[in-house]
Amino acid sequence: LTWGGRIMKSEVADFAAETGVQLNFIGASGNSENLAKIKLGGGSQYDIVGVDALWVPKFYEEGVIEVFDMAAWPEYNDMFDQFKNLAIWKVGDKFMAQPWAWSPLVLWYNADRIKTPPTSIKFLWDPELKGRVAFTRQQEDVIAWMGIATGAKKPYDMSKEELAAAKDALKKLMPNILKFPPQEEELVKLAADESIWVTALSAGGAMRIKDAGGPTMKGFLPPEGYIGYFDGDCIVKGAAHREAALAWLQHRVHAKYVMENFLKYRRPLAYKGPLEVLKKEGKSELAHELFYDQPEIISKMVVIGPPRPKGAPGYRSRMDLEKLARGLAAPLLVAR
């Protein structure tokens, strides 16, 4: 149970040929939904679950994932130090998740349709963008973007007053929202056929949209702040196929697969191999454009995480956030 950006057909086929194990991929849509599904299905139904950033320790605290000794794997040495030393993902010297991709989320806009380059997140509310904006259906992140736009100090840990301001901003934004699709791939398609003119995607969003036959997209990181992520895959506690799952995680970080994944999804990964290859091939500018040579950006991002803990001031349950971000969108989830 993970995001499509983790899975490449070639590596799955090679893994099956080498081990006789078939990987069964189930597309994930969001961290809160993933947590709910893992709680319901457990290790009898899922072996691996994809999790974002500060959600990883949340999954561990909930008792649904277990740690593993990734430092013993040969590929461990290929990780950037920022991920080797990622204390919030570690219990002692063991990892709660296998680091994978990372990126700030860039606000991309159709340069053919939007002639004046935006310089603030406030441009999302332009009436000319009616029905032309889409974000992935990750409720907590949609609310966090609204928190950034309204000046919240901690967009994933808002006070009651800050959350009210974010809710009001989302209500005002809804006429401009076409839909909240569950996967990034749909955002790429919507931007490529110009159903939408604005979206938030990782570093190579413009390239992915162009590769899909779309228009020229330009992007910027809003001065008010921007969301970013680093993600990974976790072993579900009590996984029925734990050894096979661990074998898969070791298989997928071989340099050739990491490089293939980077070239397809155009965002930096936690492993240095592709960066070194790009430099040797004279593609340092590409690496820089996609932030691959700038892992220090991780410390500047508003990192994806769960809402405040139950009982804290301003707490909102997962159901509350779904009503806020999905319920408001319901009337717009039809094709224009």
mmCIF file of C-alpha atoms in Angstrom:
data_model
loop_
_atom_site.group_PDB
_atom_site.id
_atom_site.type_symbol
_atom_site.label_atom_id
_atom_site.label_comp_id
_atom_site.label_asym_id
_atom_site.label_seq_id
_atom_site.Cartn_x
_atom_site.Cartn_y
_atom_site.Cartn_z
ATOM 1 C CA LEU A 1 0.000 0.000 0.000
ATOM 2 C CA THR A 2 1.995 2.949 -1.276
ATOM 3 C CA TRP A 3 2.212 5.688 -3.893
ATOM 4 C CA GLY A 4 2.730 4.990 -7.582
ATOM 5 C CA GLY A 5 6.025 6.850 -7.580
ATOM 6 C CA ARG A 6 7.611 3.933 -5.696
ATOM 7 C CA ILE A 7 6.879 1.277 -8.308
ATOM 8 C CA MET A 8 8.619 0.656 -11.657
ATOM 9 C CA LYS A 9 7.516 -2.247 -13.868
ATOM 10 C CA SER A 10 11.089 -3.218 -14.735
ATOM 11 C CA GLU A 11 12.178 -3.628 -11.107
ATOM 12 C CA VAL A 12 9.009 -5.561 -10.230
ATOM 13 C CA ALA A 13 9.607 -7.947 -13.150
ATOM 14 C CA ASP A 14 13.268 -8.403 -12.198
ATOM 15 C CA PHE A 15 12.340 -9.040 -8.566
ATOM 16 C CA ALA A 16 9.806 -11.704 -9.565
ATOM 17 C CA ALA A 17 12.361 -13.374 -11.859
ATOM 18 C CA GLU A 18 15.071 -13.360 -9.193
ATOM 19 C CA THR A 19 12.990 -14.389 -6.177
ATOM 20 C CA GLY A 20 9.741 -15.894 -7.462
ATOM 21 C CA VAL A 21 7.888 -13.321 -5.337
ATOM 22 C CA GLN A 22 5.131 -11.286 -6.944
ATOM 23 C CA LEU A 23 4.648 -7.751 -5.656
ATOM 24 C CA ASN A 24 0.987 -6.747 -5.382
ATOM 25 C CA PHE A 25 0.706 -2.956 -5.583
ATOM 26 C CA ILE A 26 -2.233 -1.096 -4.031
ATOM 27 C CA GLY A 27 -2.325 2.645 -4.711
ATOM 28 C CA ALA A 28 -2.367 4.889 -1.643
ATOM 29 C CA SER A 29 -4.083 8.267 -1.473
ATOM 30 C CA GLY A 30 -3.089 9.824 1.847
ATOM 31 C CA ASN A 31 -1.379 9.237 5.170
ATOM 32 C CA SER A 32 -4.508 9.369 7.328
ATOM 33 C CA GLU A 33 -6.308 6.915 5.036
ATOM 34 C CA ASN A 34 -3.236 4.674 4.961
ATOM 35 C CA LEU A 35 -3.163 4.604 8.757
ATOM 36 C CA ALA A 36 -6.854 3.720 8.931
ATOM 37 C CA LYS A 37 -6.452 0.930 6.375
ATOM 38 C CA ILE A 38 -3.416 -0.544 8.118
ATOM 39 C CA LYS A 39 -5.264 -0.509 11.437
ATOM 40 C CA LEU A 40 -8.132 -2.411 9.827
ATOM 41 C CA GLY A 41 -6.163 -4.844 7.670
ATOM 42 C CA GLY A 42 -2.980 -5.279 9.668
ATOM 43 C CA GLY A 43 -0.150 -7.587 8.689
ATOM 44 C CA SER A 44 -2.518 -10.214 7.334
ATOM 45 C CA GLN A 45 -3.508 -7.867 4.506
ATOM 46 C CA TYR A 46 -0.527 -5.525 4.069
ATOM 47 C CA ASP A 47 3.235 -6.021 4.247
ATOM 48 C CA ILE A 48 4.464 -2.547 3.288
ATOM 49 C CA VAL A 49 2.907 0.890 3.655
ATOM 50 C CA GLY A 50 4.096 4.199 2.219
ATOM 51 C CA VAL A 51 4.296 7.026 4.772
ATOM 52 C CA ASP A 52 5.305 10.694 4.676
ATOM 53 C CA ALA A 53 7.761 12.519 6.901
ATOM 54 C CA LEU A 54 6.379 13.195 10.394
ATOM 55 C CA TRP A 55 3.645 10.616 9.880
ATOM 56 C CA VAL A 56 6.251 7.842 10.223
ATOM 57 C CA PRO A 57 6.719 8.229 14.005
ATOM 58 C CA LYS A 58 2.919 8.577 14.265
ATOM 59 C CA PHE A 59 2.486 5.157 12.617
ATOM 60 C CA TYR A 60 5.127 3.733 14.973
ATOM 61 C CA GLU A 61 3.444 5.235 18.044
ATOM 62 C CA GLU A 62 0.159 3.699 16.880
ATOM 63 C CA GLY A 63 1.885 0.307 16.855
ATOM 64 C CA VAL A 64 1.229 -0.539 13.204
ATOM 65 C CA ILE A 65 4.804 -0.593 11.854
ATOM 66 C CA GLU A 66 8.060 -2.103 13.089
ATOM 67 C CA VAL A 67 11.718 -1.097 12.848
ATOM 68 C CA PHE A 68 14.341 -2.900 10.786
ATOM 69 C CA ASP A 69 18.127 -2.877 10.438
ATOM 70 C CA MET A 70 18.693 -0.966 7.222
ATOM 71 C CA ALA A 71 22.234 0.021 8.212
ATOM 72 C CA ALA A 72 23.261 -3.577 7.530
ATOM 73 C CA TRP A 73 22.306 -3.293 3.848
ATOM 74 C CA PRO A 74 25.071 -2.524 1.303
ATOM 75 C CA GLU A 75 22.974 0.297 -0.201
ATOM 76 C CA TYR A 76 22.871 2.114 3.142
ATOM 77 C CA ASN A 77 26.189 3.793 2.370
ATOM 78 C CA ASP A 78 24.682 5.404 -0.729
ATOM 79 C CA MET A 79 22.220 7.460 1.334
ATOM 80 C CA PHE A 80 22.695 11.166 1.914
ATOM 81 C CA ASP A 81 23.815 11.940 5.464
ATOM 82 C CA GLN A 82 20.560 13.848 6.030
ATOM 83 C CA PHE A 83 18.739 10.507 5.860
ATOM 84 C CA LYS A 84 21.334 8.388 7.634
ATOM 85 C CA ASN A 85 21.017 10.775 10.567
ATOM 86 C CA LEU A 86 17.237 11.187 10.428
ATOM 87 C CA ALA A 87 16.674 10.801 14.166
ATOM 88 C CA ILE A 88 12.870 11.135 13.989
ATOM 89 C CA TRP A 89 12.760 7.946 11.873
ATOM 90 C CA LYS A 90 15.067 5.902 14.081
ATOM 91 C CA VAL A 91 14.802 3.788 17.200
ATOM 92 C CA GLY A 92 18.360 3.278 18.326
ATOM 93 C CA ASP A 93 20.240 2.344 15.160
ATOM 94 C CA LYS A 94 17.188 0.843 13.433
ATOM 95 C CA PHE A 95 14.855 2.581 10.993
ATOM 96 C CA MET A 96 11.065 2.958 11.077
ATOM 97 C CA ALA A 97 11.010 3.564 7.310
ATOM 98 C CA GLN A 98 13.226 3.139 4.286
ATOM 99 C CA PRO A 99 13.946 6.661 2.961
ATOM 100 C CA TRP A 100 12.900 7.164 -0.638
ATOM 101 C CA ALA A 101 12.040 10.496 -2.294
ATOM 102 C CA TRP A 102 12.004 14.083 -1.083
ATOM 103 C CA SER A 103 11.172 17.478 -2.502
ATOM 104 C CA PRO A 104 9.643 20.840 -1.776
ATOM 105 C CA LEU A 105 6.199 21.088 -3.396
ATOM 106 C CA VAL A 106 6.443 23.731 -6.089
ATOM 107 C CA LEU A 107 3.403 25.723 -7.197
ATOM 108 C CA TRP A 108 3.346 25.140 -10.964
ATOM 109 C CA TYR A 109 1.321 27.306 -13.344
ATOM 110 C CA ASN A 110 0.535 27.182 -17.072
ATOM 111 C CA ALA A 111 2.735 29.907 -18.536
ATOM 112 C CA ASP A 112 0.644 30.066 -21.711
ATOM 113 C CA ARG A 113 -2.517 30.848 -19.751
ATOM 114 C CA ILE A 114 -1.083 32.879 -16.872
ATOM 115 C CA LYS A 115 1.020 35.638 -18.402
ATOM 116 C CA THR A 116 2.015 37.498 -15.250
ATOM 117 C CA PRO A 117 4.375 35.355 -13.141
ATOM 118 C CA PRO A 118 2.874 34.984 -9.642
ATOM 119 C CA THR A 119 5.031 35.961 -6.694
ATOM 120 C CA SER A 120 2.740 35.008 -3.803
ATOM 121 C CA ILE A 121 0.553 32.109 -2.770
ATOM 122 C CA LYS A 122 -2.325 34.612 -2.864
ATOM 123 C CA PHE A 123 -2.591 34.174 -6.654
ATOM 124 C CA LEU A 124 -4.499 30.904 -6.057
ATOM 125 C CA TRP A 125 -7.575 33.010 -5.228
ATOM 126 C CA ASP A 126 -7.583 34.875 -8.564
ATOM 127 C CA PRO A 127 -11.157 34.684 -9.979
ATOM 128 C CA GLU A 128 -9.631 34.000 -13.416
ATOM 129 C CA LEU A 129 -8.603 30.568 -12.088
ATOM 130 C CA LYS A 130 -12.187 29.354 -11.534
ATOM 131 C CA GLY A 131 -12.152 25.552 -11.825
ATOM 132 C CA ARG A 132 -8.484 25.577 -12.867
ATOM 133 C CA VAL A 133 -6.700 24.508 -9.659
ATOM 134 C CA ALA A 134 -6.196 21.008 -8.225
ATOM 135 C CA PHE A 135 -4.271 19.459 -5.345
ATOM 136 C CA THR A 136 -3.902 15.824 -4.327
ATOM 137 C CA ARG A 137 -6.499 14.509 -1.905
ATOM 138 C CA GLN A 138 -4.418 14.646 1.237
ATOM 139 C CA GLN A 139 -6.693 16.567 3.552
ATOM 140 C CA GLU A 140 -4.121 17.607 6.134
ATOM 141 C CA ASP A 141 -1.862 19.034 3.413
ATOM 142 C CA VAL A 142 -4.660 21.045 1.797
ATOM 143 C CA ILE A 143 -5.395 22.606 5.188
ATOM 144 C CA ALA A 144 -1.663 23.220 5.734
ATOM 145 C CA TRP A 145 -1.440 25.154 2.451
ATOM 146 C CA MET A 146 -4.309 27.309 3.692
ATOM 147 C CA GLY A 147 -2.437 27.792 6.951
ATOM 148 C CA ILE A 148 0.620 29.014 5.058
ATOM 149 C CA ALA A 149 -1.557 31.419 3.062
ATOM 150 C CA THR A 150 -3.149 32.864 6.209
ATOM 151 C CA GLY A 151 0.074 33.204 8.197
ATOM 152 C CA ALA A 152 -0.170 30.256 10.603
ATOM 153 C CA LYS A 153 3.035 29.789 12.553
ATOM 154 C CA LYS A 154 2.860 25.987 12.390
ATOM 155 C CA PRO A 155 0.595 24.910 9.497
ATOM 156 C CA TYR A 156 0.348 21.316 10.790
ATOM 157 C CA ASP A 157 -0.171 22.437 14.371
ATOM 158 C CA MET A 158 -2.602 25.339 14.138
ATOM 159 C CA SER A 159 -4.426 27.016 16.978
ATOM 160 C CA LYS A 160 -8.219 27.178 16.946
ATOM 161 C CA GLU A 161 -8.070 30.708 15.548
ATOM 162 C CA GLU A 162 -5.526 29.808 12.868
ATOM 163 C CA LEU A 163 -7.562 26.783 11.821
ATOM 164 C CA ALA A 164 -10.682 28.949 11.509
ATOM 165 C CA ALA A 165 -8.786 31.325 9.222
ATOM 166 C CA ALA A 166 -7.521 28.391 7.147
ATOM 167 C CA LYS A 167 -11.046 26.998 6.851
ATOM 168 C CA ASP A 168 -12.353 30.356 5.671
ATOM 169 C CA ALA A 169 -9.539 30.583 3.097
ATOM 170 C CA LEU A 170 -10.403 27.126 1.770
ATOM 171 C CA LYS A 171 -14.081 28.036 1.452
ATOM 172 C CA LYS A 172 -13.111 31.074 -0.596
ATOM 173 C CA LEU A 173 -10.750 28.978 -2.723
ATOM 174 C CA MET A 174 -13.274 26.255 -3.557
ATOM 175 C CA PRO A 175 -14.688 27.925 -6.717
ATOM 176 C CA ASN A 176 -11.190 27.681 -8.192
ATOM 177 C CA ILE A 177 -10.746 23.977 -7.289
ATOM 178 C CA LEU A 178 -11.627 21.454 -9.978
ATOM 179 C CA LYS A 179 -11.023 18.355 -7.840
ATOM 180 C CA PHE A 180 -8.773 16.614 -5.310
ATOM 181 C CA PRO A 181 -7.488 13.480 -7.117
ATOM 182 C CA PRO A 182 -5.842 10.745 -5.015
ATOM 183 C CA GLN A 183 -2.648 10.368 -7.072
ATOM 184 C CA GLU A 184 -0.092 12.805 -8.508
ATOM 185 C CA GLU A 185 -0.344 11.067 -11.875
ATOM 186 C CA GLU A 186 -3.847 12.465 -12.312
ATOM 187 C CA LEU A 187 -2.631 15.985 -11.554
ATOM 188 C CA VAL A 188 -0.075 15.568 -14.339
ATOM 189 C CA LYS A 189 -2.791 14.461 -16.776
ATOM 190 C CA LEU A 190 -5.127 17.297 -15.802
ATOM 191 C CA ALA A 191 -2.359 19.860 -16.286
ATOM 192 C CA ALA A 192 -1.251 18.229 -19.549
ATOM 193 C CA ASP A 193 -4.708 18.484 -21.143
ATOM 194 C CA GLU A 194 -5.119 21.966 -19.616
ATOM 195 C CA SER A 195 -8.137 21.047 -17.516
ATOM 196 C CA ILE A 196 -6.195 22.789 -14.751
ATOM 197 C CA TRP A 197 -3.682 25.604 -14.955
ATOM 198 C CA VAL A 198 -2.247 25.430 -11.436
ATOM 199 C CA THR A 199 -1.165 22.605 -9.140
ATOM 200 C CA ALA A 200 1.440 21.639 -6.558
ATOM 201 C CA LEU A 201 3.954 18.978 -7.560
ATOM 202 C CA SER A 202 7.484 18.061 -6.634
ATOM 203 C CA ALA A 203 10.680 19.325 -8.260
ATOM 204 C CA GLY A 204 10.196 17.972 -11.788
ATOM 205 C CA GLY A 205 6.506 18.748 -12.135
ATOM 206 C CA ALA A 206 6.956 20.898 -15.236
ATOM 207 C CA MET A 207 9.023 18.206 -16.961
ATOM 208 C CA ARG A 208 6.486 15.488 -16.162
ATOM 209 C CA ILE A 209 3.657 17.601 -17.553
ATOM 210 C CA LYS A 210 5.652 18.401 -20.700
ATOM 211 C CA ASP A 211 6.507 14.704 -21.138
ATOM 212 C CA ALA A 212 2.765 13.969 -21.009
ATOM 213 C CA GLY A 213 2.221 16.288 -23.978
ATOM 214 C CA GLY A 214 1.290 19.302 -21.901
ATOM 215 C CA PRO A 215 2.082 23.015 -22.036
ATOM 216 C CA THR A 216 5.036 24.910 -20.642
ATOM 217 C CA MET A 217 4.720 25.134 -16.875
ATOM 218 C CA LYS A 218 6.659 27.480 -14.656
ATOM 219 C CA GLY A 219 6.908 27.272 -10.912
ATOM 220 C CA PHE A 220 7.947 29.067 -7.764
ATOM 221 C CA LEU A 221 8.317 28.517 -4.040
ATOM 222 C CA PRO A 222 5.984 31.003 -2.311
ATOM 223 C CA PRO A 223 7.760 33.499 -0.050
ATOM 224 C CA GLU A 224 5.070 32.868 2.590
ATOM 225 C CA GLY A 225 6.361 29.294 2.899
ATOM 226 C CA TYR A 226 5.974 25.947 1.189
ATOM 227 C CA ILE A 227 5.204 22.365 2.027
ATOM 228 C CA GLY A 228 7.785 19.695 1.409
ATOM 229 C CA TYR A 229 8.098 16.013 2.001
ATOM 230 C CA PHE A 230 10.492 13.182 2.506
ATOM 231 C CA ASP A 231 8.838 9.827 2.345
ATOM 232 C CA GLY A 232 9.552 6.171 2.800
ATOM 233 C CA ASP A 233 8.126 2.689 2.994
ATOM 234 C CA CYS A 234 7.500 0.914 6.294
ATOM 235 C CA ILE A 235 7.159 -2.737 7.276
ATOM 236 C CA VAL A 236 3.703 -3.371 8.704
ATOM 237 C CA LYS A 237 3.842 -4.932 12.172
ATOM 238 C CA GLY A 238 3.109 -8.652 11.916
ATOM 239 C CA ALA A 239 3.477 -8.648 8.121
ATOM 240 C CA ALA A 240 2.652 -12.097 6.784
ATOM 241 C CA HIS A 241 5.423 -11.843 4.181
ATOM 242 C CA ARG A 242 7.980 -9.879 6.193
ATOM 243 C CA GLU A 243 11.110 -11.478 4.707
ATOM 244 C CA ALA A 244 9.838 -11.004 1.162
ATOM 245 C CA ALA A 245 8.990 -7.387 1.983
ATOM 246 C CA LEU A 246 12.487 -6.734 3.317
ATOM 247 C CA ALA A 247 13.960 -8.389 0.213
ATOM 248 C CA TRP A 248 11.902 -6.047 -1.978
ATOM 249 C CA LEU A 249 13.055 -2.952 -0.094
ATOM 250 C CA GLN A 250 16.678 -3.991 -0.573
ATOM 251 C CA HIS A 251 16.110 -4.795 -4.244
ATOM 252 C CA ARG A 252 14.494 -1.476 -5.188
ATOM 253 C CA VAL A 253 17.376 0.698 -3.994
ATOM 254 C CA HIS A 254 19.888 -0.789 -6.431
ATOM 255 C CA ALA A 255 21.446 2.122 -8.298
ATOM 256 C CA LYS A 256 19.883 1.339 -11.696
ATOM 257 C CA TYR A 257 16.360 1.291 -10.272
ATOM 258 C CA VAL A 258 16.865 4.497 -8.299
ATOM 259 C CA MET A 259 18.122 6.157 -11.498
ATOM 260 C CA GLU A 260 15.142 4.890 -13.536
ATOM 261 C CA ASN A 261 12.764 6.182 -10.901
ATOM 262 C CA PHE A 262 14.448 9.578 -10.822
ATOM 263 C CA LEU A 263 14.302 9.945 -14.600
ATOM 264 C CA LYS A 264 10.600 9.096 -14.657
ATOM 265 C CA TYR A 265 9.355 11.104 -11.671
ATOM 266 C CA ARG A 266 11.883 13.945 -11.784
ATOM 267 C CA ARG A 267 12.413 14.614 -8.083
ATOM 268 C CA PRO A 268 15.390 13.948 -5.816
ATOM 269 C CA LEU A 269 15.791 10.726 -3.901
ATOM 270 C CA ALA A 270 17.550 9.836 -0.680
ATOM 271 C CA TYR A 271 20.395 8.135 -2.560
ATOM 272 C CA LYS A 272 23.489 9.773 -4.032
ATOM 273 C CA GLY A 273 24.012 7.388 -6.964
ATOM 274 C CA PRO A 274 21.927 9.264 -9.564
ATOM 275 C CA LEU A 275 23.445 12.598 -8.554
ATOM 276 C CA GLU A 276 26.961 11.309 -9.174
ATOM 277 C CA VAL A 277 25.914 9.875 -12.562
ATOM 278 C CA LEU A 278 24.288 13.152 -13.583
ATOM 279 C CA LYS A 279 27.441 15.073 -12.713
ATOM 280 C CA LYS A 280 29.624 12.658 -14.722
ATOM 281 C CA GLU A 281 27.277 13.027 -17.704
ATOM 282 C CA GLY A 282 27.511 16.813 -17.592
ATOM 283 C CA LYS A 283 23.969 17.246 -16.293
ATOM 284 C CA SER A 284 24.768 19.175 -13.142
ATOM 285 C CA GLU A 285 22.296 21.912 -14.167
ATOM 286 C CA LEU A 286 19.472 19.361 -14.321
ATOM 287 C CA ALA A 287 20.438 18.035 -10.901
ATOM 288 C CA HIS A 288 20.403 21.556 -9.506
ATOM 289 C CA GLU A 289 17.066 22.416 -11.132
ATOM 290 C CA LEU A 290 15.535 19.369 -9.472
ATOM 291 C CA PHE A 291 17.152 20.162 -6.087
ATOM 292 C CA TYR A 292 19.104 16.882 -6.140
ATOM 293 C CA ASP A 293 22.316 18.608 -5.090
ATOM 294 C CA GLN A 294 20.570 20.621 -2.358
ATOM 295 C CA PRO A 295 19.443 18.215 0.406
ATOM 296 C CA GLU A 296 19.841 21.086 2.878
ATOM 297 C CA ILE A 297 16.475 22.386 1.577
ATOM 298 C CA ILE A 298 14.858 19.666 3.682
ATOM 299 C CA SER A 299 15.464 21.759 6.797
ATOM 300 C CA LYS A 300 13.665 24.789 5.245
ATOM 301 C CA MET A 301 10.396 23.079 4.315
ATOM 302 C CA VAL A 302 7.103 22.967 6.190
ATOM 303 C CA VAL A 303 7.283 19.206 6.526
ATOM 304 C CA ILE A 304 4.199 17.047 6.002
ATOM 305 C CA GLY A 305 2.880 15.624 9.243
ATOM 306 C CA PRO A 306 -0.245 14.635 11.193
ATOM 307 C CA PRO A 307 -2.623 17.143 12.781
ATOM 308 C CA ARG A 308 -2.263 17.977 16.469
ATOM 309 C CA PRO A 309 -2.696 15.162 18.953
ATOM 310 C CA LYS A 310 -6.110 14.387 20.364
ATOM 311 C CA GLY A 311 -6.960 16.556 23.339
ATOM 312 C CA ALA A 312 -4.669 19.418 22.325
ATOM 313 C CA PRO A 313 -6.161 22.907 21.768
ATOM 314 C CA GLY A 314 -7.352 23.237 18.193
ATOM 315 C CA TYR A 315 -7.395 19.454 17.679
ATOM 316 C CA ARG A 316 -9.354 18.226 14.701
ATOM 317 C CA SER A 317 -9.939 14.555 14.018
ATOM 318 C CA ARG A 318 -9.240 12.879 10.686
ATOM 319 C CA MET A 319 -12.986 12.868 10.043
ATOM 320 C CA ASP A 320 -13.170 16.617 10.724
ATOM 321 C CA LEU A 321 -10.391 17.286 8.227
ATOM 322 C CA GLU A 322 -12.008 15.053 5.621
ATOM 323 C CA LYS A 323 -15.292 16.941 5.995
ATOM 324 C CA LEU A 324 -13.418 20.206 5.661
ATOM 325 C CA ALA A 325 -11.262 19.393 2.632
ATOM 326 C CA ARG A 326 -13.295 16.704 0.870
ATOM 327 C CA GLY A 327 -16.818 17.685 1.853
ATOM 328 C CA LEU A 328 -16.393 21.226 0.588
ATOM 329 C CA ALA A 329 -15.154 19.807 -2.700
ATOM 330 C CA ALA A 330 -17.992 17.327 -3.218
ATOM 331 C CA PRO A 331 -20.091 19.562 -5.494
ATOM 332 C CA LEU A 332 -17.058 20.071 -7.768
ATOM 333 C CA LEU A 333 -16.053 16.446 -8.236
ATOM 334 C CA VAL A 334 -17.821 16.238 -11.576
ATOM 335 C CA ALA A 335 -16.295 16.854 -14.975
ATOM 336 C CA ARG A 336 -16.711 20.365 -16.301
#
